[in-house]
Every structure is written in C-alpha cells, then in structure tokens.
Short mmCIF file of C-alpha atoms in Angstrom, two decimals:
data_model
loop_
_atom_site.label_atom_id
_atom_site.label_comp_id
_atom_site.label_asym_id
_atom_site.label_seq_id
_atom_site.Cartn_x
_atom_site.Cartn_y
_atom_site.Cartn_z
CA MET A 976 1.97 2.92 17.06
CA PRO A 977 1.41 5.84 19.07
CA PRO A 978 0.26 5.27 23.29
CA GLY A 979 -3.34 3.93 23.17
CA GLY A 980 -2.91 1.65 19.96
CA ARG A 981 -3.85 4.42 17.77
CA MET A 982 -2.43 5.05 14.23
CA ARG A 983 -1.89 8.82 13.97
CA GLY A 984 -3.49 10.51 10.42
CA ASP A 985 -1.06 11.82 7.75
CA GLN A 986 0.30 15.33 7.83
CA THR A 987 0.50 15.52 4.36
CA GLU A 988 -0.36 19.51 4.40
CA ALA A 989 2.06 20.44 7.60
CA VAL A 990 4.43 18.33 5.82
CA ALA A 991 3.47 20.42 2.01
CA GLY A 992 3.95 23.38 3.82
CA HIS A 993 6.98 22.59 5.30
CA THR A 994 8.95 21.72 2.12
CA GLN A 995 7.13 24.75 0.57
CA LYS A 996 9.08 27.23 2.84
CA GLY A 997 12.06 25.15 3.10
CA VAL A 998 12.27 25.42 -1.20
CA GLU A 999 11.50 29.29 -0.68
CA PHE A 1000 13.84 29.96 1.76
CA LEU A 1001 16.40 28.44 -0.57
CA GLU A 1002 15.37 31.08 -3.27
CA ARG A 1003 15.78 33.57 -0.50
CA ILE A 1004 19.30 32.67 -0.19
CA GLY A 1005 19.91 32.37 -3.96
CA THR A 1006 18.57 35.70 -4.25
CA PHE A 1007 20.87 37.16 -1.46
CA ALA A 1008 24.04 35.31 -2.77
CA LYS A 1009 22.89 36.96 -6.65
CA GLU A 1010 23.02 40.99 -5.10
CA ARG A 1011 25.70 40.39 -2.63
CA ALA A 1012 27.73 39.39 -5.80
CA LEU A 1013 26.72 42.00 -7.90
CA ILE A 1014 27.45 44.73 -4.79
CA GLU A 1015 30.62 42.94 -4.64
CA GLU A 1016 31.91 43.53 -7.77
CA GLU A 1017 30.46 46.92 -8.50
CA TYR A 1018 32.25 47.91 -4.74
CA ALA A 1019 35.45 46.61 -5.72
CA ALA A 1020 35.06 48.54 -9.16
CA LYS A 1021 34.73 51.45 -7.54
CA LEU A 1022 37.49 51.11 -4.68
CA ARG A 1023 39.81 50.22 -7.70
CA THR A 1024 39.19 53.24 -9.93
CA LEU A 1025 39.12 55.74 -6.65
CA ALA A 1026 42.60 54.35 -5.57
CA LYS A 1027 43.97 54.72 -9.44
CA LYS A 1028 42.22 58.16 -9.19
CA SER A 1029 43.94 59.23 -5.52
CA LEU A 1030 47.11 57.69 -6.86
CA GLY A 1031 49.59 60.20 -8.55
CA ARG A 1032 51.69 58.90 -11.00
CA LYS A 1033 53.93 62.52 -11.53
CA LYS A 1034 57.71 62.84 -10.94
CA GLU A 1035 56.54 65.24 -8.10
CA ASP A 1036 54.48 62.95 -6.50
CA ASP A 1037 57.08 60.54 -6.58
CA GLU A 1038 59.70 62.83 -4.57
CA ALA A 1039 57.31 64.14 -2.42
CA ALA A 1040 56.63 60.18 -1.47
CA LYS A 1041 60.21 59.87 -0.85
CA ASN A 1042 60.86 63.07 1.15
CA PHE A 1043 57.89 63.02 3.11
CA THR A 1044 56.16 60.16 5.11
CA TYR A 1045 52.90 61.15 4.73
CA VAL A 1046 52.67 61.57 1.52
CA ARG A 1047 54.39 57.78 1.24
CA SER A 1048 52.13 56.27 4.04
CA PHE A 1049 49.11 57.67 1.48
CA ALA A 1050 50.65 56.09 -1.37
CA ASN A 1051 50.85 52.92 0.37
CA LEU A 1052 46.85 53.44 1.95
CA LEU A 1053 46.03 53.52 -1.81
CA ARG A 1054 47.67 50.30 -2.89
CA GLU A 1055 46.38 47.99 0.06
CA LEU A 1056 42.75 50.05 -1.07
CA GLU A 1057 43.42 48.69 -4.84
CA LEU A 1058 44.40 45.38 -3.27
CA LEU A 1059 41.25 45.35 -0.99
CA ALA A 1060 39.38 45.50 -4.32
CA GLY A 1061 40.68 43.06 -5.52
CA GLN A 1062 40.00 40.49 -2.63
CA HIS A 1063 36.01 41.92 -2.94
CA GLU A 1064 35.99 41.29 -6.63
CA VAL A 1065 37.40 37.62 -5.90
CA VAL A 1066 34.51 36.92 -3.20
CA GLY A 1067 31.79 38.40 -5.78
CA GLU A 1068 33.10 36.49 -8.46
CA ARG A 1069 33.32 33.05 -6.69
CA ILE A 1070 29.50 33.78 -5.15
CA ARG A 1071 28.11 34.16 -8.61
CA LYS A 1072 30.01 31.16 -10.33
CA GLU A 1073 29.39 28.79 -7.73
CA VAL A 1074 27.37 29.66 -4.56
CA VAL A 1075 24.29 31.07 -6.75
CA PRO A 1076 24.42 28.40 -9.33
CA PHE A 1077 24.70 25.60 -6.57
CA VAL A 1078 21.92 27.09 -4.86
CA ALA A 1079 19.56 27.66 -7.50
CA THR A 1080 20.60 24.29 -8.56
CA ARG A 1081 18.86 22.56 -5.37
CA ALA A 1082 15.94 24.76 -4.77
CA GLY A 1083 14.70 23.85 -8.48
CA VAL A 1084 16.10 19.83 -7.49
CA HIS A 1085 13.45 20.06 -4.12
CA ARG A 1086 11.03 21.97 -5.86
CA ALA A 1087 10.80 18.85 -8.48
CA GLN A 1088 10.86 16.34 -5.98
CA ARG A 1089 8.45 17.91 -3.98
CA LYS A 1090 5.91 18.31 -6.84
CA GLN A 1091 6.58 14.84 -7.58
CA CYS A 1092 5.73 13.89 -3.88
CA LEU A 1093 2.51 15.96 -4.16
CA ALA A 1094 1.76 13.81 -7.49
CA ASP A 1095 2.23 10.38 -6.00
CA LEU A 1096 0.34 11.39 -3.03
CA GLN A 1097 -2.94 12.31 -5.11
CA ALA A 1098 -2.25 9.42 -6.84
CA ILE A 1099 -2.25 6.72 -3.63
CA HIS A 1100 -5.30 8.39 -2.20
CA ALA A 1101 -7.05 8.43 -5.56
CA ASN A 1102 -6.06 4.55 -5.19
CA LEU A 1103 -7.10 4.22 -2.10
CA THR A 1104 -10.67 5.67 -2.71
CA GLY A 1105 -10.90 2.92 -5.85
CA ALA A 1106 -10.01 0.22 -3.62
CA MET A 1107 -12.45 1.38 -0.58
CA GLU A 1108 -15.44 1.43 -3.10
CA HIS A 1109 -14.46 -1.84 -4.64
CA LEU A 1110 -14.22 -3.11 -0.45
CA PHE A 1111 -17.83 -1.81 0.45
CA LYS A 1112 -19.14 -3.37 -2.94
CA ALA A 1113 -17.16 -6.57 -2.21
CA GLN A 1114 -18.95 -6.09 1.53
CA LYS A 1115 -22.11 -5.78 0.39
CA HIS A 1116 -22.03 -8.74 -1.91
CA TYR A 1117 -20.37 -11.07 0.76
CA GLY A 1118 -23.85 -9.64 3.02
CA LYS A 1119 -25.50 -11.17 0.52
CA THR A 1120 -24.15 -14.22 -0.92
CA PHE A 1121 -24.26 -15.45 3.11
CA LYS A 1122 -27.71 -15.21 3.29
CA GLU A 1123 -28.47 -16.66 -0.02
CA ALA A 1124 -25.92 -19.72 1.40
CA GLU A 1125 -27.45 -19.41 4.54
CA ALA A 1126 -30.71 -20.26 3.41
CA ALA A 1127 -29.71 -22.99 1.07
CA PHE A 1128 -28.45 -24.49 3.91
CA LEU A 1129 -31.50 -24.42 5.60
CA LYS A 1130 -33.32 -25.49 2.88
CA TYR A 1131 -31.34 -28.70 2.04
CA ALA A 1132 -31.87 -29.29 6.29
CA LYS A 1133 -35.53 -29.18 5.62
CA ALA A 1134 -35.51 -31.52 2.84
CA ASP A 1135 -33.04 -33.83 4.00
CA LYS A 1136 -35.51 -34.86 7.17
CA ASN A 1137 -38.54 -34.60 4.59
CA MET A 1138 -39.46 -38.08 3.78
CA GLU A 1139 -41.33 -37.23 0.87
CA ILE A 1140 -39.12 -35.71 -1.44
CA SER A 1141 -37.54 -37.17 -4.44
CA ARG A 1142 -33.73 -37.83 -4.33
CA LEU A 1143 -33.37 -35.79 -7.58
CA ASP A 1144 -34.97 -32.43 -5.73
CA LEU A 1145 -32.96 -33.60 -2.47
CA ASP A 1146 -29.37 -33.58 -4.74
CA LYS A 1147 -30.05 -30.12 -6.55
CA ALA A 1148 -30.93 -28.57 -2.61
CA ARG A 1149 -27.57 -30.19 -2.17
CA ASN A 1150 -26.16 -28.67 -4.87
CA ASN A 1151 -27.60 -25.13 -4.39
CA ALA A 1152 -26.38 -24.89 -1.01
CA TRP A 1153 -22.69 -26.08 -2.19
CA ALA A 1154 -22.66 -23.34 -4.94
CA SER A 1155 -23.99 -20.82 -2.20
CA LYS A 1156 -20.92 -21.59 0.13
CA ASN A 1157 -18.34 -21.53 -2.51
CA GLU A 1158 -19.92 -18.18 -3.90
CA THR A 1159 -19.90 -17.07 -0.15
CA GLY A 1160 -15.97 -17.89 0.38
CA TRP A 1161 -14.80 -16.16 -2.81
CA SER A 1162 -16.47 -13.10 -1.58
CA LEU A 1163 -14.75 -13.73 1.66
CA GLU A 1164 -11.38 -14.02 -0.37
CA SER A 1165 -12.26 -10.98 -2.74
CA ARG A 1166 -13.40 -9.01 0.52
CA ILE A 1167 -9.86 -9.91 2.28
CA SER A 1168 -7.76 -8.93 -0.48
CA LEU A 1169 -9.62 -6.07 -1.14
CA ARG A 1170 -8.77 -5.28 2.44
CA LEU A 1171 -4.90 -5.97 2.08
CA VAL A 1172 -4.81 -3.39 -0.76
CA MET A 1173 -6.52 -0.66 1.40
CA GLU A 1174 -4.49 -1.30 4.26
CA THR A 1175 -0.87 -1.39 2.19
CA HIS A 1176 -2.17 2.15 0.77
CA PHE A 1177 -3.23 3.50 3.49
CA HIS A 1178 -0.35 2.67 5.64
CA CYS A 1179 2.29 2.13 3.77
CA CYS A 1180 2.43 3.91 0.50
CA HIS A 1181 2.24 7.58 2.21
CA LEU A 1182 5.00 6.11 4.82
CA VAL A 1183 7.69 6.00 2.11
CA VAL A 1184 7.64 9.39 0.69
CA ASP A 1185 11.59 9.98 0.47
CA PHE A 1186 12.15 10.13 3.95
CA GLU A 1187 16.44 10.38 2.52
CA GLN A 1188 15.72 13.55 0.48
CA PHE A 1189 14.11 15.37 2.88
CA PHE A 1190 16.42 14.29 5.22
CA GLN A 1191 19.41 15.47 3.23
CA VAL A 1192 17.95 19.05 3.15
CA TYR A 1193 18.56 19.58 6.47
CA THR A 1194 22.08 18.13 6.15
CA ASP A 1195 22.90 19.79 3.41
CA ASN A 1196 21.57 23.24 4.96
CA PRO A 1197 22.64 23.24 8.46
CA LYS A 1198 20.49 26.49 8.30
CA MET A 1199 17.52 25.41 8.16
CA GLY A 1200 17.83 22.78 11.32
CA ASN A 1201 19.51 20.49 13.20
CA PRO A 1202 19.78 16.64 11.65
CA ALA A 1203 19.87 15.46 14.88
CA ASP A 1204 16.02 16.50 15.67
CA CYS A 1205 14.85 14.37 12.92
CA ASP A 1206 15.93 11.06 14.65
CA THR A 1207 13.12 10.25 17.21
CA GLN A 1208 10.90 11.25 14.54
CA LEU A 1209 12.31 8.66 12.19
CA GLY A 1210 12.66 6.20 15.03
CA GLN A 1211 8.48 6.51 15.83
CA TYR A 1212 8.15 6.01 11.95
CA GLU A 1213 10.11 2.91 11.63
CA LYS A 1214 7.98 1.21 14.49
CA GLU A 1215 5.08 2.57 12.77
CA ILE A 1216 6.22 0.70 9.91
CA GLU A 1217 7.20 -2.31 11.63
CA SER A 1218 3.21 -2.74 13.20
CA ILE A 1219 2.01 -2.40 9.55
CA ILE A 1220 4.04 -4.87 7.67
CA GLN A 1221 2.71 -7.07 10.98
CA GLN A 1222 -0.44 -6.63 10.01
CA ILE A 1223 0.22 -7.29 6.44
CA ALA A 1224 1.34 -10.58 7.50
CA LYS A 1225 -1.55 -11.28 9.33
CA PHE A 1226 -4.02 -10.15 6.25
CA ARG A 1227 -1.95 -12.17 3.95
CA LEU A 1228 -2.39 -15.39 5.92
CA LEU A 1229 -6.06 -14.97 6.05
CA LEU A 1230 -6.08 -14.49 2.41
CA GLU A 1231 -4.18 -17.93 2.45
CA GLU A 1232 -6.59 -19.25 4.79
CA ALA A 1233 -9.77 -18.78 2.06
CA GLN A 1234 -7.82 -19.45 -0.60
CA GLN A 1235 -7.53 -22.95 0.67
CA SER A 1236 -11.24 -22.99 2.04
CA ASN A 1237 -11.94 -22.27 -1.91
CA ALA A 1238 -9.77 -24.70 -3.08
CA LEU A 1239 -11.22 -27.31 -0.73
CA LEU A 1240 -14.62 -26.10 -1.57
CA ASN A 1241 -14.55 -27.02 -4.99
CA LYS A 1242 -12.81 -29.90 -5.31
CA ILE A 1243 -15.64 -31.52 -2.92
CA GLN A 1244 -17.20 -34.00 -4.85
CA VAL A 1245 -18.79 -36.18 -2.44
CA TYR A 1246 -21.09 -35.76 0.85
CA GLU A 1247 -22.05 -38.06 3.90
CA GLU A 1248 -25.40 -38.58 4.45
CA CYS A 1249 -27.47 -38.63 7.11
CA ALA A 1250 -29.03 -42.39 8.14
CA MET A 1251 -32.43 -41.91 6.83
CA PRO A 1252 -35.25 -44.07 8.73
CA ALA A 1253 -36.17 -47.57 6.82
CA LEU A 1254 -40.02 -47.71 5.70
CA GLY A 1255 -39.58 -51.28 5.74
CA THR A 1256 -38.20 -54.48 4.22
CA ALA A 1257 -37.64 -55.81 0.88
CA VAL A 1258 -36.67 -59.21 -0.49
CA ALA A 1259 -34.29 -59.33 -3.87
CA GLN A 1260 -36.58 -61.59 -5.88
CA PHE A 1261 -33.23 -62.02 -8.16
CA PRO A 1262 -29.62 -61.35 -8.32
CA PHE A 1263 -28.60 -58.18 -8.85
CA GLU A 1264 -24.98 -57.63 -9.49
CA GLY A 1265 -24.78 -54.00 -9.03
CA GLY A 1266 -22.37 -52.74 -11.34
CA THR A 1267 -22.48 -49.08 -11.66
CA GLU A 1268 -22.23 -46.42 -9.39
CA GLY A 1269 -24.34 -46.12 -6.75
CA THR A 1270 -25.88 -49.44 -7.07
CA ILE A 1271 -25.37 -52.62 -4.29
CA ALA A 1272 -24.84 -56.06 -5.21
CA MET A 1273 -27.71 -58.41 -3.47
CA GLN A 1274 -28.33 -62.10 -4.07
CA GLU A 1275 -32.08 -63.66 -4.37
CA GLY A 1276 -34.22 -64.03 -1.30
CA GLU A 1277 -31.52 -61.17 0.02
CA GLU A 1278 -33.75 -58.91 3.27
CA MET A 1279 -32.62 -55.35 2.38
CA LEU A 1280 -34.58 -52.21 4.41
CA LEU A 1281 -36.14 -50.15 2.36
CA ILE A 1282 -35.07 -46.60 3.26
CA GLU A 1283 -37.66 -44.67 0.02
CA ARG A 1284 -40.62 -45.81 -2.10
CA ASP A 1285 -40.56 -45.93 -5.65
CA GLU A 1286 -41.09 -43.05 -6.98
CA GLY A 1287 -42.07 -44.61 -10.79
CA ASP A 1288 -38.78 -44.66 -12.61
CA GLY A 1289 -38.03 -48.48 -11.36
CA TRP A 1290 -35.30 -47.92 -8.98
CA THR A 1291 -35.58 -47.17 -4.95
CA ARG A 1292 -33.38 -47.03 -2.41
CA VAL A 1293 -31.76 -49.84 -0.22
CA ARG A 1294 -29.70 -50.59 2.48
CA ARG A 1295 -27.88 -53.75 4.82
CA CYS A 1296 -27.64 -52.86 8.55
CA VAL A 1297 -23.91 -52.45 7.92
CA GLN A 1298 -23.73 -51.13 5.12
CA LEU A 1299 -24.21 -47.43 3.00
CA SER A 1300 -27.76 -47.14 1.27
CA SER A 1301 -27.74 -47.74 -2.14
CA VAL A 1302 -30.39 -48.48 -5.16
CA PHE A 1303 -32.09 -51.22 -6.63
CA PRO A 1304 -34.42 -52.13 -10.06
CA MET A 1305 -37.49 -52.60 -8.95
CA LEU A 1306 -40.25 -54.94 -10.98
CA ASP A 1307 -43.47 -53.56 -12.74
#
C-alpha cells in the first residue's frame, strides 16, 4: 500500500490512453516501413536503369575503356552503381517481406488485447456495481433483522420476568427471539460474503490485467521505453496485491466464524431457564413415575416447591430444592 495506508484509485483512463498511443506508434512504424520499402525498390530500379543506359555496349566504348583510364573508371563506377542498386533492392524486399508483416501482426495483436482488456474491465465494473447493490441491500436487511432480534429478546426478557404469563407464551417468545437471532446471523453471513466478493473484484481483478503482455511490448520495442523503468511500479503492484490477499484472508476468516455461529444457532434446541421464584409448597397426593419428557417422578406425601399456577390444563410446574423444575399432573 502507498504511504498513509490508502489505496490509490485505478488509472484505467491513463493506461487505456497509453496503450492506444503504443498501438498507434506501432502502426506508424508499419506505415514507414511499407513506404520505405517502396522507395528502396523504386530507387534500385531507377539506379539500375540509369547504369545500364549510361554503360555503352559498343566496340568503340570497349576499346576506349582499354585505352583511356577515365573511360575505364566511369565504366567501373557504373558497374558499382548496379551493385548498389541490387543492395537497395534487397533492403526494400526484406523490409516488405519481413518488417512490414511483423509490425502489422504485432499491432493487430496488441489492439485486440487492448480491446479485450477494456471489455473485461467493463464487465468487472458491472459485477462490482451489482455486488455493491447487493451489499447495500444486505446491510439494510441486516439492520432491520438486528432491530427485530433485539426487540424479540427484550420481549422475551420481559416475559421471563412476568409471573402471570403462561409457559406456552413464554416458549413462544423464546422461539421468536431465537428465530430473529438466526435471521440476524444469516444476514451477517450474507453481508460478509458480499463484502468479500466486492473486495475481491474491486482490488484484485483490475490489478491482474495482463501485466506481462504490456511489459512484453516494451521488451520487444526498445524505442517505446526502457523496460527497467517498469520494475519499480511492478514491485509496488506486488506489494498491493499481497496486502489485498491478507485482507481477503481476514474476510474469509470472518465468514467462517459467521457460518460456524449460524450453524451453532441452528443446532440449539435446549436453553437454560432462570430459576423462577417459588409461589409456595405443594404435597403430592399420589405417587407419579414421570416417564414422559419434562415431567418429574415423586412419591406420595413428598413436598415440592410450587413455581407456577395451574392454568386449567391439569398440569403445573414444581421443583425440588436441588433439582430443575418440571411439570406434574393436578387433581381436579
């Protein structure tokens, strides 16, 4: 990360403009090579024509060349001019057959890669926008469910302290509180998941945009710049990527903790009740085995603490002094 701990914004427009100039520069080189090849071939043809035209083929010229040194020197100059025309012809042909196709191919490849990178960038921005919208919705839903869970637990705590409320209403309030808490946990997990997706798209995808391809452009074309100048910037990008990987690991750890908490909340079936104050004592009029869940066995004449009034269903809640409370059938 840069000094100050702040992530710098993407330089997408600068990179797009720089790569566009690079492609245009390659096309300029291709145009120059094509025109130079044409000029070299035309120049070679004109030199050869001029040399042949100026070099006489008559017997008088041959005899004059043998007798006079200036005639012989001029003939040698014309022959060297023919050789020079051949060299220009070779240069033009090699430029036309080797340089021009290579530059045109590289320019086409880089233009296609640039177009693909820009399309990928647009897709990444679209995914980022969608992820942020989902994140805001999840944040809003989380705030709503958190308030509902808080209200449900307050209602349950109030009902737990109310001695006039029935056990059915108390269980109902408890179930509503746990359901609200589970919903809040799911919202938190969804929010962290979307946060992780957003961080991944926002910080990682735009950094992995074919650095090697752009670096290869500088390596293959020294005129565009010194490749060593990019090492400092690439090293800084590597540090930013390492920091982003650490942030992703942090968010994944939070996501795993949220998933474990949610799984634990879904598995909770039993809760501990606070010891309710006794309303009085009751004496068992007959023995009771207590074979069903939530009941307690007792002997005839055994004294129990009465902690709940009979609501008319034939059962009431009692407990021993050292045991948990349970229900017991009442006599009409």
